[in-house]
Coordinates of C-alpha atoms and ligand atoms in Angstrom, one line a residue:
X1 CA 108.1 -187.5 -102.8
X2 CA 104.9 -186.0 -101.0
X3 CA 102.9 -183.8 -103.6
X4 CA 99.2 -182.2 -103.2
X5 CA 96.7 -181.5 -105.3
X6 CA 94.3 -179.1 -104.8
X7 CA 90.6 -179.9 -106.9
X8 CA 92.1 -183.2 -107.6
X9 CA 88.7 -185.1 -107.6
X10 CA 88.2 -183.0 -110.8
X11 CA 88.6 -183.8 -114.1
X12 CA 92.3 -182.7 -114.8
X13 CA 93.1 -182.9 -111.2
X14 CA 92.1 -186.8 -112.0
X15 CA 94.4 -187.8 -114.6
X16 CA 97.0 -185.7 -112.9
X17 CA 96.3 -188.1 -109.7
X18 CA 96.7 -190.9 -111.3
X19 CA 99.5 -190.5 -113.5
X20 CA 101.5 -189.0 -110.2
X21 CA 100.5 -192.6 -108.3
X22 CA 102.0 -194.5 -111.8
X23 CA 105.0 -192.4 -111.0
X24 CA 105.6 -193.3 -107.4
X25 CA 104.7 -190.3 -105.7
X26 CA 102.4 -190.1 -102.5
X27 CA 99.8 -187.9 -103.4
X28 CA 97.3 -186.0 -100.9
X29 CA 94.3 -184.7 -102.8
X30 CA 92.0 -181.4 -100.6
X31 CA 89.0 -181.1 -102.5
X32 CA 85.3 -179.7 -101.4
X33 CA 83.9 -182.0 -103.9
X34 CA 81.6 -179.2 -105.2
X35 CA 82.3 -180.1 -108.8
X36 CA 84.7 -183.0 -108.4
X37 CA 83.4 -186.3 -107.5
X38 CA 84.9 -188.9 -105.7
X39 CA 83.6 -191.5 -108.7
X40 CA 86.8 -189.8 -110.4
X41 CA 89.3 -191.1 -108.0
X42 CA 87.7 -194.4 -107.4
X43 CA 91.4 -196.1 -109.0
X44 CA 92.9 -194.0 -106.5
X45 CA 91.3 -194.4 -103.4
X46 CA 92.8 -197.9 -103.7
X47 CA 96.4 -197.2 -103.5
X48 CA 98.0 -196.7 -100.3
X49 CA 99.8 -194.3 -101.1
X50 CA 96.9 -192.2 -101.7
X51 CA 95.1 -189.9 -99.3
X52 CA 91.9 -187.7 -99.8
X53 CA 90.6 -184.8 -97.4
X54 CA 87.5 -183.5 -98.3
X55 CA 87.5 -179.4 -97.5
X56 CA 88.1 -176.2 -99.1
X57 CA 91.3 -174.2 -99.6
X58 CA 89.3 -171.6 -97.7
X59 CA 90.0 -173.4 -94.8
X60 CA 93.2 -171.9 -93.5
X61 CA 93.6 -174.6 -90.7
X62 CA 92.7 -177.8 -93.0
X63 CA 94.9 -176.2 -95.7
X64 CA 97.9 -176.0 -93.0
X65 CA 97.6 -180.1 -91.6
X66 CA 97.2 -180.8 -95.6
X67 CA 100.2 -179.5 -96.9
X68 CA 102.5 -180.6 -94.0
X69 CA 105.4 -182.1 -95.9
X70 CA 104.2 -181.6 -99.5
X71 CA 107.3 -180.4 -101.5
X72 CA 105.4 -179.9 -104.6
X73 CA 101.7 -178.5 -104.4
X74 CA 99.6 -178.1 -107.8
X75 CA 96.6 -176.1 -107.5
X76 CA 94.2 -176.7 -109.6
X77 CA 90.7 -176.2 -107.4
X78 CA 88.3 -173.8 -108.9
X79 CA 85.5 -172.5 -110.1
X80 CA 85.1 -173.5 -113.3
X81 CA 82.9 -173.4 -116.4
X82 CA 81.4 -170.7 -118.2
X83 CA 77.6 -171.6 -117.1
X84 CA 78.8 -171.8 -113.4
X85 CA 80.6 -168.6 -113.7
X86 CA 77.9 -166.9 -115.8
X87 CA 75.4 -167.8 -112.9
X88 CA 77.6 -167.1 -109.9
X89 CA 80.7 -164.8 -110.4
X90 CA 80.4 -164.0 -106.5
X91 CA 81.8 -168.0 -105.6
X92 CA 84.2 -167.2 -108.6
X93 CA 85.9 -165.1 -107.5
X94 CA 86.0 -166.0 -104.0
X95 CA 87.3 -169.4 -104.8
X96 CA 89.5 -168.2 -107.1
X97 CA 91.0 -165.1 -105.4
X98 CA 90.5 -165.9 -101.8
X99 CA 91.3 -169.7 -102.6
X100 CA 94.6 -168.8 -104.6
X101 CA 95.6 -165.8 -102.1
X102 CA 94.8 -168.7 -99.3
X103 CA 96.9 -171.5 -100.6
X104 CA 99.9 -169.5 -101.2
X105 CA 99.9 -168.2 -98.3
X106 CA 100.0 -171.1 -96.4
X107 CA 102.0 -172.8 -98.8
X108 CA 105.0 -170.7 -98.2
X109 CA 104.4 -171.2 -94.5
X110 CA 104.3 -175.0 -94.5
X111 CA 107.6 -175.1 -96.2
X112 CA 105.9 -176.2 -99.8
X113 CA 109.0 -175.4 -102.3
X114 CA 106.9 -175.4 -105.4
X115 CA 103.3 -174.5 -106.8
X116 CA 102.1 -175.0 -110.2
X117 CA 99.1 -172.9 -110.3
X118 CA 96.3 -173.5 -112.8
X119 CA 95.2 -170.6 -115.1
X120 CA 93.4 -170.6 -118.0
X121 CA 93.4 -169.4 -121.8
X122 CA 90.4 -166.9 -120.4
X123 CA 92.5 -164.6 -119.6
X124 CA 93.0 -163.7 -123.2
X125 CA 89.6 -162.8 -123.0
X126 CA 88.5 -161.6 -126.8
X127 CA 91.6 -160.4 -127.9
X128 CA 91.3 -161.5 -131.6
X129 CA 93.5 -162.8 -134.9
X130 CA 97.0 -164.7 -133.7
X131 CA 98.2 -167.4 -131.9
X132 CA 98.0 -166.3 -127.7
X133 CA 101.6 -166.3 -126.7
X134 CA 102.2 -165.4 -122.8
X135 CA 103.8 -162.1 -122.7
X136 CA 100.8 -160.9 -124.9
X137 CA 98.2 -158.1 -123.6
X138 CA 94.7 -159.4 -121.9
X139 CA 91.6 -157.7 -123.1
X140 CA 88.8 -158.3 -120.9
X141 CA 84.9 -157.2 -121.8
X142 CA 82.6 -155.0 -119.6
X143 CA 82.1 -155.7 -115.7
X144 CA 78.8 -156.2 -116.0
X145 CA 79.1 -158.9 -118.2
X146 CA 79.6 -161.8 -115.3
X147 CA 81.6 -164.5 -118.0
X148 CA 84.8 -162.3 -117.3
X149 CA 84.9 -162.4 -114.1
X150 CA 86.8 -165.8 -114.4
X151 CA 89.8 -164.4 -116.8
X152 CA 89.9 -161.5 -114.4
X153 CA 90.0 -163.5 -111.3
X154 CA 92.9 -165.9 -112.9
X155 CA 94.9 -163.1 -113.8
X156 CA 94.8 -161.6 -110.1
X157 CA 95.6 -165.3 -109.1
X158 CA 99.0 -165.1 -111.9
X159 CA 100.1 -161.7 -110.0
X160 CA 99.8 -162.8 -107.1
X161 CA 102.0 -166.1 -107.4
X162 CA 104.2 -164.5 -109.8
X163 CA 105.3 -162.0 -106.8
X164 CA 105.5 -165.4 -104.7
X165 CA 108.0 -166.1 -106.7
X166 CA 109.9 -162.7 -107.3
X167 CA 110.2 -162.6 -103.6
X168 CA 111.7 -165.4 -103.0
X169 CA 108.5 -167.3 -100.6
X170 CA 108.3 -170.0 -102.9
X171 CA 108.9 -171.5 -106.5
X172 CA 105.3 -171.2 -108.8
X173 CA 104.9 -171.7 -112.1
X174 CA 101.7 -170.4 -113.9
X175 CA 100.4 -172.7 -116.8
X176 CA 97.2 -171.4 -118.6
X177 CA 95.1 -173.8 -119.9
X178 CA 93.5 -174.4 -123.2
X179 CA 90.0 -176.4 -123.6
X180 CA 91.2 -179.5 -121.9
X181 CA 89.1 -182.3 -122.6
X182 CA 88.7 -186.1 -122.1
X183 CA 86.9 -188.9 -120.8
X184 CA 85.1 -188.1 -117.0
X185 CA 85.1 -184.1 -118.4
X186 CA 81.2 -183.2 -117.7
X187 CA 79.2 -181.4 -119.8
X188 CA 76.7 -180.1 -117.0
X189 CA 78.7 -176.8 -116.6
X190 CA 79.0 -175.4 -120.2
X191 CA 81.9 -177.5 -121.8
X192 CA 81.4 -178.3 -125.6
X193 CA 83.1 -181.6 -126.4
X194 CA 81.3 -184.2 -123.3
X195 CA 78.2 -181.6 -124.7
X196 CA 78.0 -182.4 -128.4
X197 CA 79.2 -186.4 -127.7
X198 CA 76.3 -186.9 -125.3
X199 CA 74.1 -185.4 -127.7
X200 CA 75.3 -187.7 -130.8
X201 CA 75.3 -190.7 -128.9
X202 CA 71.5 -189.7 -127.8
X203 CA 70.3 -188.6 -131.1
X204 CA 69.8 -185.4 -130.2
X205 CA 70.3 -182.2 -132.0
X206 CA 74.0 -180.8 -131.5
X207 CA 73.2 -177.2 -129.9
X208 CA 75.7 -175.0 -131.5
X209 CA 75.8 -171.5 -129.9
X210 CA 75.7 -168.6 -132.1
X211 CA 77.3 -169.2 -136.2
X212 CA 79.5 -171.6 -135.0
X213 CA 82.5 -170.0 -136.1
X214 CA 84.1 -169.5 -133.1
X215 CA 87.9 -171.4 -132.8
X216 CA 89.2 -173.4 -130.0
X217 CA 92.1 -176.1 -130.1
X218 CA 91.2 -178.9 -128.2
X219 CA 94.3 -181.2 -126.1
X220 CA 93.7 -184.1 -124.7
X221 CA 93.8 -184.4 -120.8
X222 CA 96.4 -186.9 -120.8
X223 CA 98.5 -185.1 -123.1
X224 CA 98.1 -181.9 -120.6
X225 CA 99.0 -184.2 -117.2
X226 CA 103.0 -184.7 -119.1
X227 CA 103.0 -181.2 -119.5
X228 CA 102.0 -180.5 -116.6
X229 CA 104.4 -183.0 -114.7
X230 CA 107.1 -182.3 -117.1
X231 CA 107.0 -178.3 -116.3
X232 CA 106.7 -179.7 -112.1
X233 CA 110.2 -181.0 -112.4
X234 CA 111.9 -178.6 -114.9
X235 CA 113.9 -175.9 -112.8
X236 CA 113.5 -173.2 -115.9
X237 CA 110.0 -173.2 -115.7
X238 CA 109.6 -171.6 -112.4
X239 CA 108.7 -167.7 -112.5
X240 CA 107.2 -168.5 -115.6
X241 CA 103.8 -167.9 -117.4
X242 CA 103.1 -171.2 -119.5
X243 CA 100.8 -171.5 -122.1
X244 CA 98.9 -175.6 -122.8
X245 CA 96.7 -176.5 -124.7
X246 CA 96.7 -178.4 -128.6
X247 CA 98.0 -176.3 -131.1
X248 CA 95.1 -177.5 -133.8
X249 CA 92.7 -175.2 -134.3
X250 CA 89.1 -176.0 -135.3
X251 CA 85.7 -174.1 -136.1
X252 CA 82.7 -175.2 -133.3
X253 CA 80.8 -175.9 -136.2
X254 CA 83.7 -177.6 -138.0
X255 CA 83.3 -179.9 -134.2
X256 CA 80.0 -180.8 -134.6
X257 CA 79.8 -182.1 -138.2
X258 CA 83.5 -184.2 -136.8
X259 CA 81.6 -185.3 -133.6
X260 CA 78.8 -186.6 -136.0
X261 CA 80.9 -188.1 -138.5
X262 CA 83.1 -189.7 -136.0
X263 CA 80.3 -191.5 -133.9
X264 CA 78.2 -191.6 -137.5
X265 CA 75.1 -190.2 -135.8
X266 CA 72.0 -189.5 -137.4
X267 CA 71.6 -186.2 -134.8
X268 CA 70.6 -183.1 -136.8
X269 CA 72.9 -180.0 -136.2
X270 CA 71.1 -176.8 -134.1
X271 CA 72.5 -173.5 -134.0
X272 CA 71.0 -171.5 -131.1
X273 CA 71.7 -167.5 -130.5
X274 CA 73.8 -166.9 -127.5
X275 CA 71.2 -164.6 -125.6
X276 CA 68.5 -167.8 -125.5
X277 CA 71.8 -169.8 -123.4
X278 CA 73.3 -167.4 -121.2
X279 CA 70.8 -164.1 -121.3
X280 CA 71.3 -160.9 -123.0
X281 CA 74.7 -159.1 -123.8
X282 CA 76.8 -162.4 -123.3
X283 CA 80.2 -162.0 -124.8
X284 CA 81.6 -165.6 -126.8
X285 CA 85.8 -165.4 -127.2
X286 CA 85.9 -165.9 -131.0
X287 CA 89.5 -167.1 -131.3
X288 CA 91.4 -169.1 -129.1
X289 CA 94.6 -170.4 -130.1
X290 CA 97.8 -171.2 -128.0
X291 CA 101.3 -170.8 -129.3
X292 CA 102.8 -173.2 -127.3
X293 CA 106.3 -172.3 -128.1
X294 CA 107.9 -172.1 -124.3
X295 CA 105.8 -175.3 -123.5
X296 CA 108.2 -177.2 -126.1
X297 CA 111.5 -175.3 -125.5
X298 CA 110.9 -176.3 -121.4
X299 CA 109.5 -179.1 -121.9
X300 CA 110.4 -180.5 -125.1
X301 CA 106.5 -182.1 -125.4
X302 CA 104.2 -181.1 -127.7
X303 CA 99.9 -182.3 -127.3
X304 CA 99.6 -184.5 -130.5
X305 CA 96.4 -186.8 -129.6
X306 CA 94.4 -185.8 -132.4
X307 CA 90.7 -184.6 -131.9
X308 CA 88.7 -187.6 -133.5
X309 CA 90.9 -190.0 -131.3
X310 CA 89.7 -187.8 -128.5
X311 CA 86.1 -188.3 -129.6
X312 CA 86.3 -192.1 -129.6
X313 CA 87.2 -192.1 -126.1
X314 CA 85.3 -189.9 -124.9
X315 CA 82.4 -191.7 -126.2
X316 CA 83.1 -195.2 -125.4
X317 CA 83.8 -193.6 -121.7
X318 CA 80.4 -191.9 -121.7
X319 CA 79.0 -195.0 -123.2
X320 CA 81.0 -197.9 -122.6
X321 CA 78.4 -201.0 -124.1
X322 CA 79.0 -198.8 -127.5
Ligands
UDP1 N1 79.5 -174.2 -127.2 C1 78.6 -174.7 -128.2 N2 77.6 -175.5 -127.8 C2 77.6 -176.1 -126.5 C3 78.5 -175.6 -125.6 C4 79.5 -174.7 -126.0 O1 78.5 -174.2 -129.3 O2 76.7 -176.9 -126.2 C5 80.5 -173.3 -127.7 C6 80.8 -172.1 -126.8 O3 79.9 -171.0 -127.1 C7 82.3 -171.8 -127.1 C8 82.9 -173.1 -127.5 O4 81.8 -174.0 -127.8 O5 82.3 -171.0 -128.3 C9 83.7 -173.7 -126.3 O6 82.9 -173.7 -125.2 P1 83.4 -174.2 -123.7 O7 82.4 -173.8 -122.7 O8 83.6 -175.7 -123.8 O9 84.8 -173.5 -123.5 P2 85.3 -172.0 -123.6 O10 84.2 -171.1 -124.0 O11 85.7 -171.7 -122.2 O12 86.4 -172.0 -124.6

């Protein structure tokens, strides 16, 4: 079976390649390689049943010759990370709005059956205190404050392929994301965990922003791409909001002192105010948790790889003579 992936030299987009070549399928990946690299695919670009077109879903015209004869499409190219979106919400939002509005668009022209669209946990925003579960309300911060325009812009995106489905132009499944993380998961745009490893591995200070008692759940990335291909080939799923992510949670500071411990590094721990990171009035989400009920009744999987197995690898991938 033909499938695409959109952003699929990026680090989910990756794994996901790979596992889907494991599994037989012929995989086209259209990617602009803005923060994908083609280092990620370098297992794939060997296998003939592999193909990679470098080019942006806001290419109307590439996007059409791509998807010819994909029956499956999972989009996953998008701005991502909070300092790129902090810095430029206008590329945001036109990746993510105009990219989304693009793709499905053309999707349900090219005679694509299904698309699994990637969303994201952001579009909580700061609601606060339980377990997100998908049919709760989102409750997003101030305009001017640029980090929302990414939960804002993913929301438009679910909408939008939610009505996809409702009116019949194609099958899409929404599946929000939850701190993904893993090996080949770069720390240049924001993320914590390829952050804080770097930094142990280095000796240098961890850089905890604000008190570090912020939560987050952390799931492995090969743990997300079953998910992810489970929910592709489960017919219940489609029309469907999906939450994924590990349902552990853990403290940012509670991180740090495991990230230490684990790698037993001597690096001191820093906690820095948000303001002197990402300027005055920035907004943090203080709890972010997934109840990944629906996930397990589709899909019968639950993320188990636990966090300090996660750190391992990721270090000895970041550092391999270690
Ligand atoms: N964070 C941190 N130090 C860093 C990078 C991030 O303390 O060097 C914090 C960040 O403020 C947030 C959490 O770690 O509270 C997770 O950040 P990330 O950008 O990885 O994901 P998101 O905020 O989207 O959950």
């Amino acid at each position: 079976m033909k499938v695409t992936v959109t952003g699929g030299a990026g680090f989910i987009g990756s794994h996901l390649v790979e596992e889907l070549l494991a599994r037989d399928y012929n995989v086209t990946v259209l990617d602009n390689l803005s923060t994908g690299s083609l280092k990620n695919l370098s297992s794939a670009l060997k296998n003939p049943h592999f193909n990679f077109i470098e080019g942006s879903v806001l290419d109307e015209v590439l996007l059409s010759e791509t998807l010819k004869g994909s029956e499956t499409v999972f989009h996953l190219a998008a701005s991502v990370g909070v300092r790129r979106i902090v810095d430029d919400p206008i590329t945001t939002i036109r990746t993510n709005v105009v990219g989304t509005d693009t793709l499905l668009s053309v999707a349900s022209k090219c005679g694509c059956r299904r698309v699994l669209v990637a969303s994201s946990s952001e579009v909580y925003g700061k609601s606060f205190g339980t377990p997100f579960s998908e049919e709760d309300d989102l409750l997003f911060g101030a305009t001017h404050k640029s980090r929302w325009s990414y939960g804002i812009s993913k929301a438009l995106d679910e909408i939008l392929a939610l009505a996809y489905h409702s009116k019949n132009l194609l099958m899409t499944i929404i599946v929000r994301f939850f701190n993904i993380v893993g090996e080949r998961q770069t720390g240049e745009y924001g993320m914590v965990l390829p952050r804080f490893i770097k930094q142990a591995l280095s000796r240098e200070p961890l850089t905890v922003y604000g008190n570090g008692e912020q939560v987050r759940t952390f799931c492995y990335v090969k743990d997300a791409v079953e998910a992810l291909i489970r929910l592709s080939l489960c017919e219940q799923a489609y029309g469907k909001v999906v939450n994924l992510g590990s349902p552990y949670p853990i403290r940012i500071r509670e991180l740090a002192e495991l990230v230490k411990k684990t790698l037993s590094s001597s690096s001191e721990i820093r906690f820095i105010p948000y303001e002197d990171v990402y300027g005055v009035g920035f907004e943090d989400i203080l709890y972010r948790v997934p109840d990944i009920t629906l996930l397990k009744n589709l899909t019968g999987y639950t993320p188990q790889t636990p966090i300090d197995k996660i750190i391992l690898r990721v270090a000895s991938s970041q550092n391999p003579v270690e």
